[in-house]
mmCIF file of C-alpha atoms in Angstrom:
data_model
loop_
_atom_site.group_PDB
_atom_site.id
_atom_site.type_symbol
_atom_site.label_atom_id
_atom_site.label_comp_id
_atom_site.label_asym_id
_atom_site.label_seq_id
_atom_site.Cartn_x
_atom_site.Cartn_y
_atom_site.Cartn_z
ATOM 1 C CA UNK E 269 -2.294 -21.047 31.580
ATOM 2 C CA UNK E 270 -3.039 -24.088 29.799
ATOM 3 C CA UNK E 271 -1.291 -24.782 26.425
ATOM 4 C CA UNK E 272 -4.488 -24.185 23.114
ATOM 5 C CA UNK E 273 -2.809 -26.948 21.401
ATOM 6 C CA UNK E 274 -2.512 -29.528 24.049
ATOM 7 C CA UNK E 275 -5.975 -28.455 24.912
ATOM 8 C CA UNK E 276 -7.521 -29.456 21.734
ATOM 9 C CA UNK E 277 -5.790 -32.607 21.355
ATOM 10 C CA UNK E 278 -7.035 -33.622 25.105
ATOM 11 C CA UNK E 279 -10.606 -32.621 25.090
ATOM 12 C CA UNK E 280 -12.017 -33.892 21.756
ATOM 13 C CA UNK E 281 -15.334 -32.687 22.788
ATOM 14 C CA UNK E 282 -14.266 -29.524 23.138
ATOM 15 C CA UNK E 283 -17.067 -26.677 21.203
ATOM 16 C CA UNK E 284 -13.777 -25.751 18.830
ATOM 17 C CA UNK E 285 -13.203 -29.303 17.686
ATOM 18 C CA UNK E 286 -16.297 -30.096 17.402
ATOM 19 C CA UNK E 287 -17.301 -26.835 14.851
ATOM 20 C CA UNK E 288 -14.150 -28.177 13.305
ATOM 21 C CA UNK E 289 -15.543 -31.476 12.850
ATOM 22 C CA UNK E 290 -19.103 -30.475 11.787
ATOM 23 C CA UNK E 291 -17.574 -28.528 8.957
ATOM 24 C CA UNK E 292 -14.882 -31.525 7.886
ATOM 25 C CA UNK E 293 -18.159 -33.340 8.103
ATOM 26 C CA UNK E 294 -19.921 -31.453 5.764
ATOM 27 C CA UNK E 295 -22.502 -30.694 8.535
ATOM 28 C CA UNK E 296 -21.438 -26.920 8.774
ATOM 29 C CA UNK E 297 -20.403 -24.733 5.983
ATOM 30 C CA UNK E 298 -18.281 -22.678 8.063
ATOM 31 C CA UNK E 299 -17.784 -21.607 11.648
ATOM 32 C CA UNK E 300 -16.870 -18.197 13.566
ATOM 33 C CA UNK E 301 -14.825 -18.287 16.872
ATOM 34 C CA UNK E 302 -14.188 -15.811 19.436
ATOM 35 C CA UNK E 303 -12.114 -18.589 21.892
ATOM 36 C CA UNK E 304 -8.627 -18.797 21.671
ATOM 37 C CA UNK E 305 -6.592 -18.115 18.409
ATOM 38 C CA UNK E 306 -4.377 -20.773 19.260
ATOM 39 C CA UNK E 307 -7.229 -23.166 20.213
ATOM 40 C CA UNK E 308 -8.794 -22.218 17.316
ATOM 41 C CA UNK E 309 -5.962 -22.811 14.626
ATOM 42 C CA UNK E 310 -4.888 -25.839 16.156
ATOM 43 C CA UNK E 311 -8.429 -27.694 16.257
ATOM 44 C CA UNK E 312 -8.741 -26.428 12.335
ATOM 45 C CA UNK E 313 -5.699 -27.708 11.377
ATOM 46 C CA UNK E 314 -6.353 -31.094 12.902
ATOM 47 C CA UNK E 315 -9.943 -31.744 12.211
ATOM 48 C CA UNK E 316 -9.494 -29.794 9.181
ATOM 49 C CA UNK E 317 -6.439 -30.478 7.629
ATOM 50 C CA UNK E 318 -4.130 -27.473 5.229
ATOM 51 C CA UNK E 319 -5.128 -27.201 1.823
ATOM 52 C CA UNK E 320 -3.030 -29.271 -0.193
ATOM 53 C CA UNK E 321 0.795 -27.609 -0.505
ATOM 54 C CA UNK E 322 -0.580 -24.520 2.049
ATOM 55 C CA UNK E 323 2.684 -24.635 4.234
ATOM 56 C CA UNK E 324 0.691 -22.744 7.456
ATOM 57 C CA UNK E 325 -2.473 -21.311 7.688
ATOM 58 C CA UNK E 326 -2.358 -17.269 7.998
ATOM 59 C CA UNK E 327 -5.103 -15.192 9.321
ATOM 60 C CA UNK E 328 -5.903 -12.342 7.021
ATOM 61 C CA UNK E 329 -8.231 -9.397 8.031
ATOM 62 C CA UNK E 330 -10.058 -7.333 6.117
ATOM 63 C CA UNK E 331 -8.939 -3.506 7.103
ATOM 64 C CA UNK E 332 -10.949 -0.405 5.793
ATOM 65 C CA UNK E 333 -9.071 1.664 3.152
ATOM 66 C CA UNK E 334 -9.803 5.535 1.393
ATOM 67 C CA UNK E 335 -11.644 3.102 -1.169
ATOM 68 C CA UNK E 336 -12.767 -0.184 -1.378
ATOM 69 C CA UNK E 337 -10.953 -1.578 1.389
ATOM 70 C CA UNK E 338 -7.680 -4.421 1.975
ATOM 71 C CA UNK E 339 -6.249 -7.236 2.836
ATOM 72 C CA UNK E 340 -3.980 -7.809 5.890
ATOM 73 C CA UNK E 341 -2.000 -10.953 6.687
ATOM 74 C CA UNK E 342 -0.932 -12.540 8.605
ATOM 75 C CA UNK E 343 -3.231 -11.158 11.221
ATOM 76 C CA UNK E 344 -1.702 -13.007 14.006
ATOM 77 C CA UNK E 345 -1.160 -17.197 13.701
ATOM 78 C CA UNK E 346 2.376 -17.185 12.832
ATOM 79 C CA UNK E 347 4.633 -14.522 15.365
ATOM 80 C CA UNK E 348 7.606 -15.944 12.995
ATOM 81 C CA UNK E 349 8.225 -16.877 9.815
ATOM 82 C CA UNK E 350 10.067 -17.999 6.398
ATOM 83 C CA UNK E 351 10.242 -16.342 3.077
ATOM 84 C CA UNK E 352 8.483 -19.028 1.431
ATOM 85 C CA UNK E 353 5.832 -18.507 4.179
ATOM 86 C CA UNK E 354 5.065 -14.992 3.460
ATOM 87 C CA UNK E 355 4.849 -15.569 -0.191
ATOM 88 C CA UNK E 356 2.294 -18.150 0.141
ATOM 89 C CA UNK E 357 0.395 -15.601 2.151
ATOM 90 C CA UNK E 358 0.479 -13.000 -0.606
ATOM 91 C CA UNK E 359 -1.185 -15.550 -2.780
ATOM 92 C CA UNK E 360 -3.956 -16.558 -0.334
ATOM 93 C CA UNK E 361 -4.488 -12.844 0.431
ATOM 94 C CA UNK E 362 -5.054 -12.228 -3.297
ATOM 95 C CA UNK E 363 -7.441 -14.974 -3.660
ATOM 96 C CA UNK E 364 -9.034 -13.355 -0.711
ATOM 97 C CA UNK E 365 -9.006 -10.212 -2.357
ATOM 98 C CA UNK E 366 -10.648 -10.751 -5.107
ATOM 99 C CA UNK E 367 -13.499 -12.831 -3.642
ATOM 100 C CA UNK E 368 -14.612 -11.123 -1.102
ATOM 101 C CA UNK E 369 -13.228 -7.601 -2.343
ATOM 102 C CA UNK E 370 -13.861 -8.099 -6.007
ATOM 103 C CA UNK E 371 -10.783 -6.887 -6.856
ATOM 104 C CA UNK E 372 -9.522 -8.435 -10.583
ATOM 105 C CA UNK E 373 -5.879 -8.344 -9.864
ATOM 106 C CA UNK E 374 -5.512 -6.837 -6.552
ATOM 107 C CA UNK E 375 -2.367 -5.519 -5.773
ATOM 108 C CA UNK E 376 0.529 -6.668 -3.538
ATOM 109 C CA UNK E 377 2.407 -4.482 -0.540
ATOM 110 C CA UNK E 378 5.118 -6.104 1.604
ATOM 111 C CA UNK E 379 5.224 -4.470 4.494
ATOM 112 C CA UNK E 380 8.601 -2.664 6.202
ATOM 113 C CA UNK E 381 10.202 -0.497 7.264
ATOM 114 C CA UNK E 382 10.942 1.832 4.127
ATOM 115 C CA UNK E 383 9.215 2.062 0.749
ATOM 116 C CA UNK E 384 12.598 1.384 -1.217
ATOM 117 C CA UNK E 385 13.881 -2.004 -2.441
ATOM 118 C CA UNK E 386 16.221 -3.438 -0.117
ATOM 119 C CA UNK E 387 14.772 -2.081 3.254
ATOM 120 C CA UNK E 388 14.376 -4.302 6.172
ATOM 121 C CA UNK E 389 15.558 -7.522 7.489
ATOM 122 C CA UNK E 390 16.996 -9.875 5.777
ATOM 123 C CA UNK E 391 13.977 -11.894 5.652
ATOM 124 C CA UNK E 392 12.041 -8.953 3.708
ATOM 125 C CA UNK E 393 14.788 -8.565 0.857
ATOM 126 C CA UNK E 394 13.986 -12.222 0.522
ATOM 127 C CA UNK E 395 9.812 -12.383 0.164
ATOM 128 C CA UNK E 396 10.802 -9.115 -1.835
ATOM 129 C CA UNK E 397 12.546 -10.891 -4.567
ATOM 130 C CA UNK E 398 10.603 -13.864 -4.392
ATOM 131 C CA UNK E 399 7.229 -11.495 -5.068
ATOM 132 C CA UNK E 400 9.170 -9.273 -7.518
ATOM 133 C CA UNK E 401 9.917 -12.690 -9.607
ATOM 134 C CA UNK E 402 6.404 -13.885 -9.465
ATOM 135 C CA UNK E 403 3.232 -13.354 -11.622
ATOM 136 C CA UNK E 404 1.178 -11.269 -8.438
ATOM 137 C CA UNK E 405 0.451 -7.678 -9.018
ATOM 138 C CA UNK E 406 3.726 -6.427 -6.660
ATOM 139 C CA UNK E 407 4.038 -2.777 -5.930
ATOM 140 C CA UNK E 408 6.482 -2.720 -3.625
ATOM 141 C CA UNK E 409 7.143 -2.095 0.214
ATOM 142 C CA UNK E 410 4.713 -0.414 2.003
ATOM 143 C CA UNK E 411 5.213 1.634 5.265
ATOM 144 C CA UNK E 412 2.520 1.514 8.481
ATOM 145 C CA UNK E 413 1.181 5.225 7.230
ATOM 146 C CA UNK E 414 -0.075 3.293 3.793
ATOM 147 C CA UNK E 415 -2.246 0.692 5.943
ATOM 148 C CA UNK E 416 -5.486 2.507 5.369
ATOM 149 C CA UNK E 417 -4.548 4.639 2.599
ATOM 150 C CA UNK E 418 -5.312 1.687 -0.174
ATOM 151 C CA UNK E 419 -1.410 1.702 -1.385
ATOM 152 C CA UNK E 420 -1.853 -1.770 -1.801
ATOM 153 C CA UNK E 421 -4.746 -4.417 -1.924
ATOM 154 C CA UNK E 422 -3.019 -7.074 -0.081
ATOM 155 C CA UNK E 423 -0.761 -6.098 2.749
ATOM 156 C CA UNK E 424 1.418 -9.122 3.799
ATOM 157 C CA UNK E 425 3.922 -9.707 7.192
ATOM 158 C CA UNK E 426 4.429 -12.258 9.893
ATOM 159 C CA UNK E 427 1.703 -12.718 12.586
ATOM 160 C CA UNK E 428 3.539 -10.913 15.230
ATOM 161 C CA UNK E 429 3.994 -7.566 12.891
ATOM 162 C CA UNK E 430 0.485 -8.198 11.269
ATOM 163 C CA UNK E 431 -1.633 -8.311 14.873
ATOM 164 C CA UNK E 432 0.300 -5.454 16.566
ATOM 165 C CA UNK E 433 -0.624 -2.836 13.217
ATOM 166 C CA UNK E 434 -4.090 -4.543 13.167
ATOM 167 C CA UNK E 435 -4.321 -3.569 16.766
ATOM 168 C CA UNK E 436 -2.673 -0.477 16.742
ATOM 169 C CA UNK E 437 -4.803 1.175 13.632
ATOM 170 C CA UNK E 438 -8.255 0.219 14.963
ATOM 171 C CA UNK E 439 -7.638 1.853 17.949
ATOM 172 C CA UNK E 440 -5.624 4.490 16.771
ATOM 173 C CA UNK E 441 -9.252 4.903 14.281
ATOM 174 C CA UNK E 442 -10.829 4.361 17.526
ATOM 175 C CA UNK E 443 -9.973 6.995 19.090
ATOM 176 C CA UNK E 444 -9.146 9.633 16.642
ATOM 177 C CA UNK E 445 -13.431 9.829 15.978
ATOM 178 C CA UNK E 446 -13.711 10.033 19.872
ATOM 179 C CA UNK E 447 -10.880 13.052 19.575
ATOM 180 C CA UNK E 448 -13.144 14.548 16.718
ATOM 181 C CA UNK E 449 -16.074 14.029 18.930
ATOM 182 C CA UNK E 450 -14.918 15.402 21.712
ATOM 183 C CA UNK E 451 -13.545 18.550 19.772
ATOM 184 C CA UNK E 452 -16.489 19.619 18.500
ATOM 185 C CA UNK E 453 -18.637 19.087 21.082
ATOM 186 C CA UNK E 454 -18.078 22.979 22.616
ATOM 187 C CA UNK E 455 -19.152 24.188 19.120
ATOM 188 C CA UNK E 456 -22.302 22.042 18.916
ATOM 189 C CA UNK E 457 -23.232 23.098 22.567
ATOM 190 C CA UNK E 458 -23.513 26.684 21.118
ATOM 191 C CA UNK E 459 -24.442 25.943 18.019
ATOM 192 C CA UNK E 460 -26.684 23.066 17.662
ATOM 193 C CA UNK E 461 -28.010 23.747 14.718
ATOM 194 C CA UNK E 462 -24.302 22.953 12.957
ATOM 195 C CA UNK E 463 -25.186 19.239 14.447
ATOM 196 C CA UNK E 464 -27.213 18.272 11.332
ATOM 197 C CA UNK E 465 -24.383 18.703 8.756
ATOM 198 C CA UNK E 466 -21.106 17.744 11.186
ATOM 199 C CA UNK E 467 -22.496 14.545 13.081
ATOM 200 C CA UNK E 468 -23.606 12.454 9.772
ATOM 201 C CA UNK E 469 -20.257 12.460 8.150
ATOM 202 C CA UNK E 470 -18.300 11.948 11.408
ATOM 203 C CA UNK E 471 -20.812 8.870 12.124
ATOM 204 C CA UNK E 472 -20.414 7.874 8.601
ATOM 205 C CA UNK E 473 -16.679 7.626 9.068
ATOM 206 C CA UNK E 474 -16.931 5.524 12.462
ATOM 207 C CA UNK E 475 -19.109 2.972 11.228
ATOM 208 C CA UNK E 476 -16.547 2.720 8.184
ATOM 209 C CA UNK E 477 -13.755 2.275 10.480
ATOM 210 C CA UNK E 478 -15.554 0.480 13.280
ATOM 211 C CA UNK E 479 -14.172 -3.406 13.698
ATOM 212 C CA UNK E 480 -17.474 -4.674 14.756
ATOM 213 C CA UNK E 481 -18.410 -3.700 10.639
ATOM 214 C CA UNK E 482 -16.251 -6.836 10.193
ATOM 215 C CA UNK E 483 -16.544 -9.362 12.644
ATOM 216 C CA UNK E 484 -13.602 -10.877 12.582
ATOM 217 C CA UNK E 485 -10.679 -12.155 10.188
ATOM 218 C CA UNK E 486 -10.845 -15.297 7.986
ATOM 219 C CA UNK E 487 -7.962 -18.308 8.331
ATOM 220 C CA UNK E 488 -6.986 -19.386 5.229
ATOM 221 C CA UNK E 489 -4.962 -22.022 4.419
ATOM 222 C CA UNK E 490 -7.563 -25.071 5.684
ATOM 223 C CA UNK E 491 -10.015 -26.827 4.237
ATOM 224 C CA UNK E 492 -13.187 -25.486 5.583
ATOM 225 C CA UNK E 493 -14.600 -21.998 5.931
ATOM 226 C CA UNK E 494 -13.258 -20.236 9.616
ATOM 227 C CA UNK E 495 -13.526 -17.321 10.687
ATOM 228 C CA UNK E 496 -11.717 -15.555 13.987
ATOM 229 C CA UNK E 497 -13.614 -13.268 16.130
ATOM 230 C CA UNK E 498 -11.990 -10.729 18.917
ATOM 231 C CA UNK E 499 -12.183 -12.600 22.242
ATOM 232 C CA UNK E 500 -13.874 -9.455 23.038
ATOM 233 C CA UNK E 501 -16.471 -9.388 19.797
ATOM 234 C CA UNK E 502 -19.726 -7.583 21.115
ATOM 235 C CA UNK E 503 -23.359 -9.113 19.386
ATOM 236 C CA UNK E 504 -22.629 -6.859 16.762
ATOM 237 C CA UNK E 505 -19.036 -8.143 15.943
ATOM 238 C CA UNK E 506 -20.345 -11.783 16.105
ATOM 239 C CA UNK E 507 -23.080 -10.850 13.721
ATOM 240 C CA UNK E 508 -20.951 -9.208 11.156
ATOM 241 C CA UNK E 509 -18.466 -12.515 11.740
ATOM 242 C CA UNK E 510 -21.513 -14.683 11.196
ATOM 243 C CA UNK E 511 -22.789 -13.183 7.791
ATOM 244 C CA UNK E 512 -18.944 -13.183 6.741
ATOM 245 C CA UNK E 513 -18.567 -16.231 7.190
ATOM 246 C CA UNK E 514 -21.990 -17.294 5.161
ATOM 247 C CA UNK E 515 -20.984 -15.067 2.583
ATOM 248 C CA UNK E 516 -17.422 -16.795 2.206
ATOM 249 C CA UNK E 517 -18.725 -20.020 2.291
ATOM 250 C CA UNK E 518 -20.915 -18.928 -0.743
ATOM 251 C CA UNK E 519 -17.936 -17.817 -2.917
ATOM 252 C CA UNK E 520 -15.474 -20.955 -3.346
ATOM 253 C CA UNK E 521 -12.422 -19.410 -1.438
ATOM 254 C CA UNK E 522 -11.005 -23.124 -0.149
ATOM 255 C CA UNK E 523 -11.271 -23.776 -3.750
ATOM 256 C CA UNK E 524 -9.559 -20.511 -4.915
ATOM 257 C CA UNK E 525 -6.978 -20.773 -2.525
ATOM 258 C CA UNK E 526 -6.473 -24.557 -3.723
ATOM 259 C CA UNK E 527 -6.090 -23.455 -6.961
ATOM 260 C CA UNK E 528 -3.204 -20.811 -6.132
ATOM 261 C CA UNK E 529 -1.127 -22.763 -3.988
ATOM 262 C CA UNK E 530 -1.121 -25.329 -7.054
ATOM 263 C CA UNK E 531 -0.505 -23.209 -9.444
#
């Protein structure tokens, strides 16, 4: 397969780089891709460029909660990284947060493999102190179980951990209404008249935890409004990832973001 990044740099007139270079130019307020994630964060980066002090870019989803819903990152551009990495996420995701969320001080989760202080890798103990010692709203680890339960606004990990829970809870959501579905079928077959009060709620809670409601995930860390699609993204996934990313470009994140790296 060919390499994303080598890709980009070779084919300058590739549909990527040039979104990339419409928004640098001012010509674009934003752009949504579906391509390649690697593709995708390379030509940003390059035609671009990071915010000022952003060390990498992170890709931070927006997952549906009990309440008003969270922030997950990194979603998938960075399988590994350093302390200082994740804590530079937290901040981004915050700024996210309360943008797009309108959350005042949104809340911090680190995510591992225990709720106590002094779980994980060594890595974790480190963002953990680093976040403890800061001025974000830290609560603490957070476990898998708390991803939709709203235990904390912002949700941070590295890209590898971040896209296999991402994965893993929309199709465990997925397929948990199908199970529901499926279950009460029998029981609407003979009583069909039950199908009034049971299917509203149980299509209620798909479309809440139905992906396409989103679109796709926003990369932050660059100068310009992007926003990352599933390769997969149906017309109504690419429409939500469309108005997203018109309604971002509307709220001064790049700015936002600027301002919290700086700070």
């Amino acid at each position: 397969a060919e390499n994303p990044g080598r890709a980009v740099r070779d084919k300058r007139n590739a549909s990527i780089v040039v979104a990339c270079r419409l928004v640098a130019e001012g010509k674009a307020q934003g752009l949504v891709s579906a391509g390649s994630t690697g593709a995708s964060l390379t030509a940003a980066v390059l035609e671009l460029g990071r915010i000022e002090g952003v060390l990498r870019p992170a890709i931070a989803a927006i997952i549906p909660t009990t309440d008003r819903g969270g922030v997950l990152l990194d979603a998938g551009a960075n399988p590994e990284c350093k302390p200082e990495h994740l804590f530079q996420f937290a901040a981004m995701g915050v700024a996210l947060a309360r943008a797009r969320l309108n959350i005042d001080n949104p809340t911090v989760g680190l995510l591992n493999n225990g709720s106590e202080e002094g779980k994980g890798r060594a890595i974790d103990k480190t963002v953990y102190a680093l976040l403890k010692d800061s001025d974000l709203n830290f609560v603490g680890n957070v476990e898998g179980r708390d991803l939709l339960m709203g235990t904390a606004d912002v949700i941070v990990t590295d890209g590898f951990t971040g896209n296999a829970v991402l994965k893993s809870s929309e199709a465990t959501a997925e397929r948990l209404v199908d199970l529901v579905r499926l279950g009460l079928s029998d029981t609407l077959s003979d009583h069909p008249e039950l199908a009034q009060h049971i299917l509203p709620p149980l299509v209620a809670v798909r479309n809440r935890m139905n992906p396409d409601r989103y679109g796709g995930a926003s990369l932050l860390g660059v100068d310009g409004v992007v926003t990352i699609a599933h390769g997969t993204a149906n017309a109504e996934a690419i429409a939500s990832a469309l108005r997203m990313t018109y309604e971002v470009a509307g709220l001064g994140l790049v700015d936002s973001i600027r301002a919290s790296v700086s700070s």
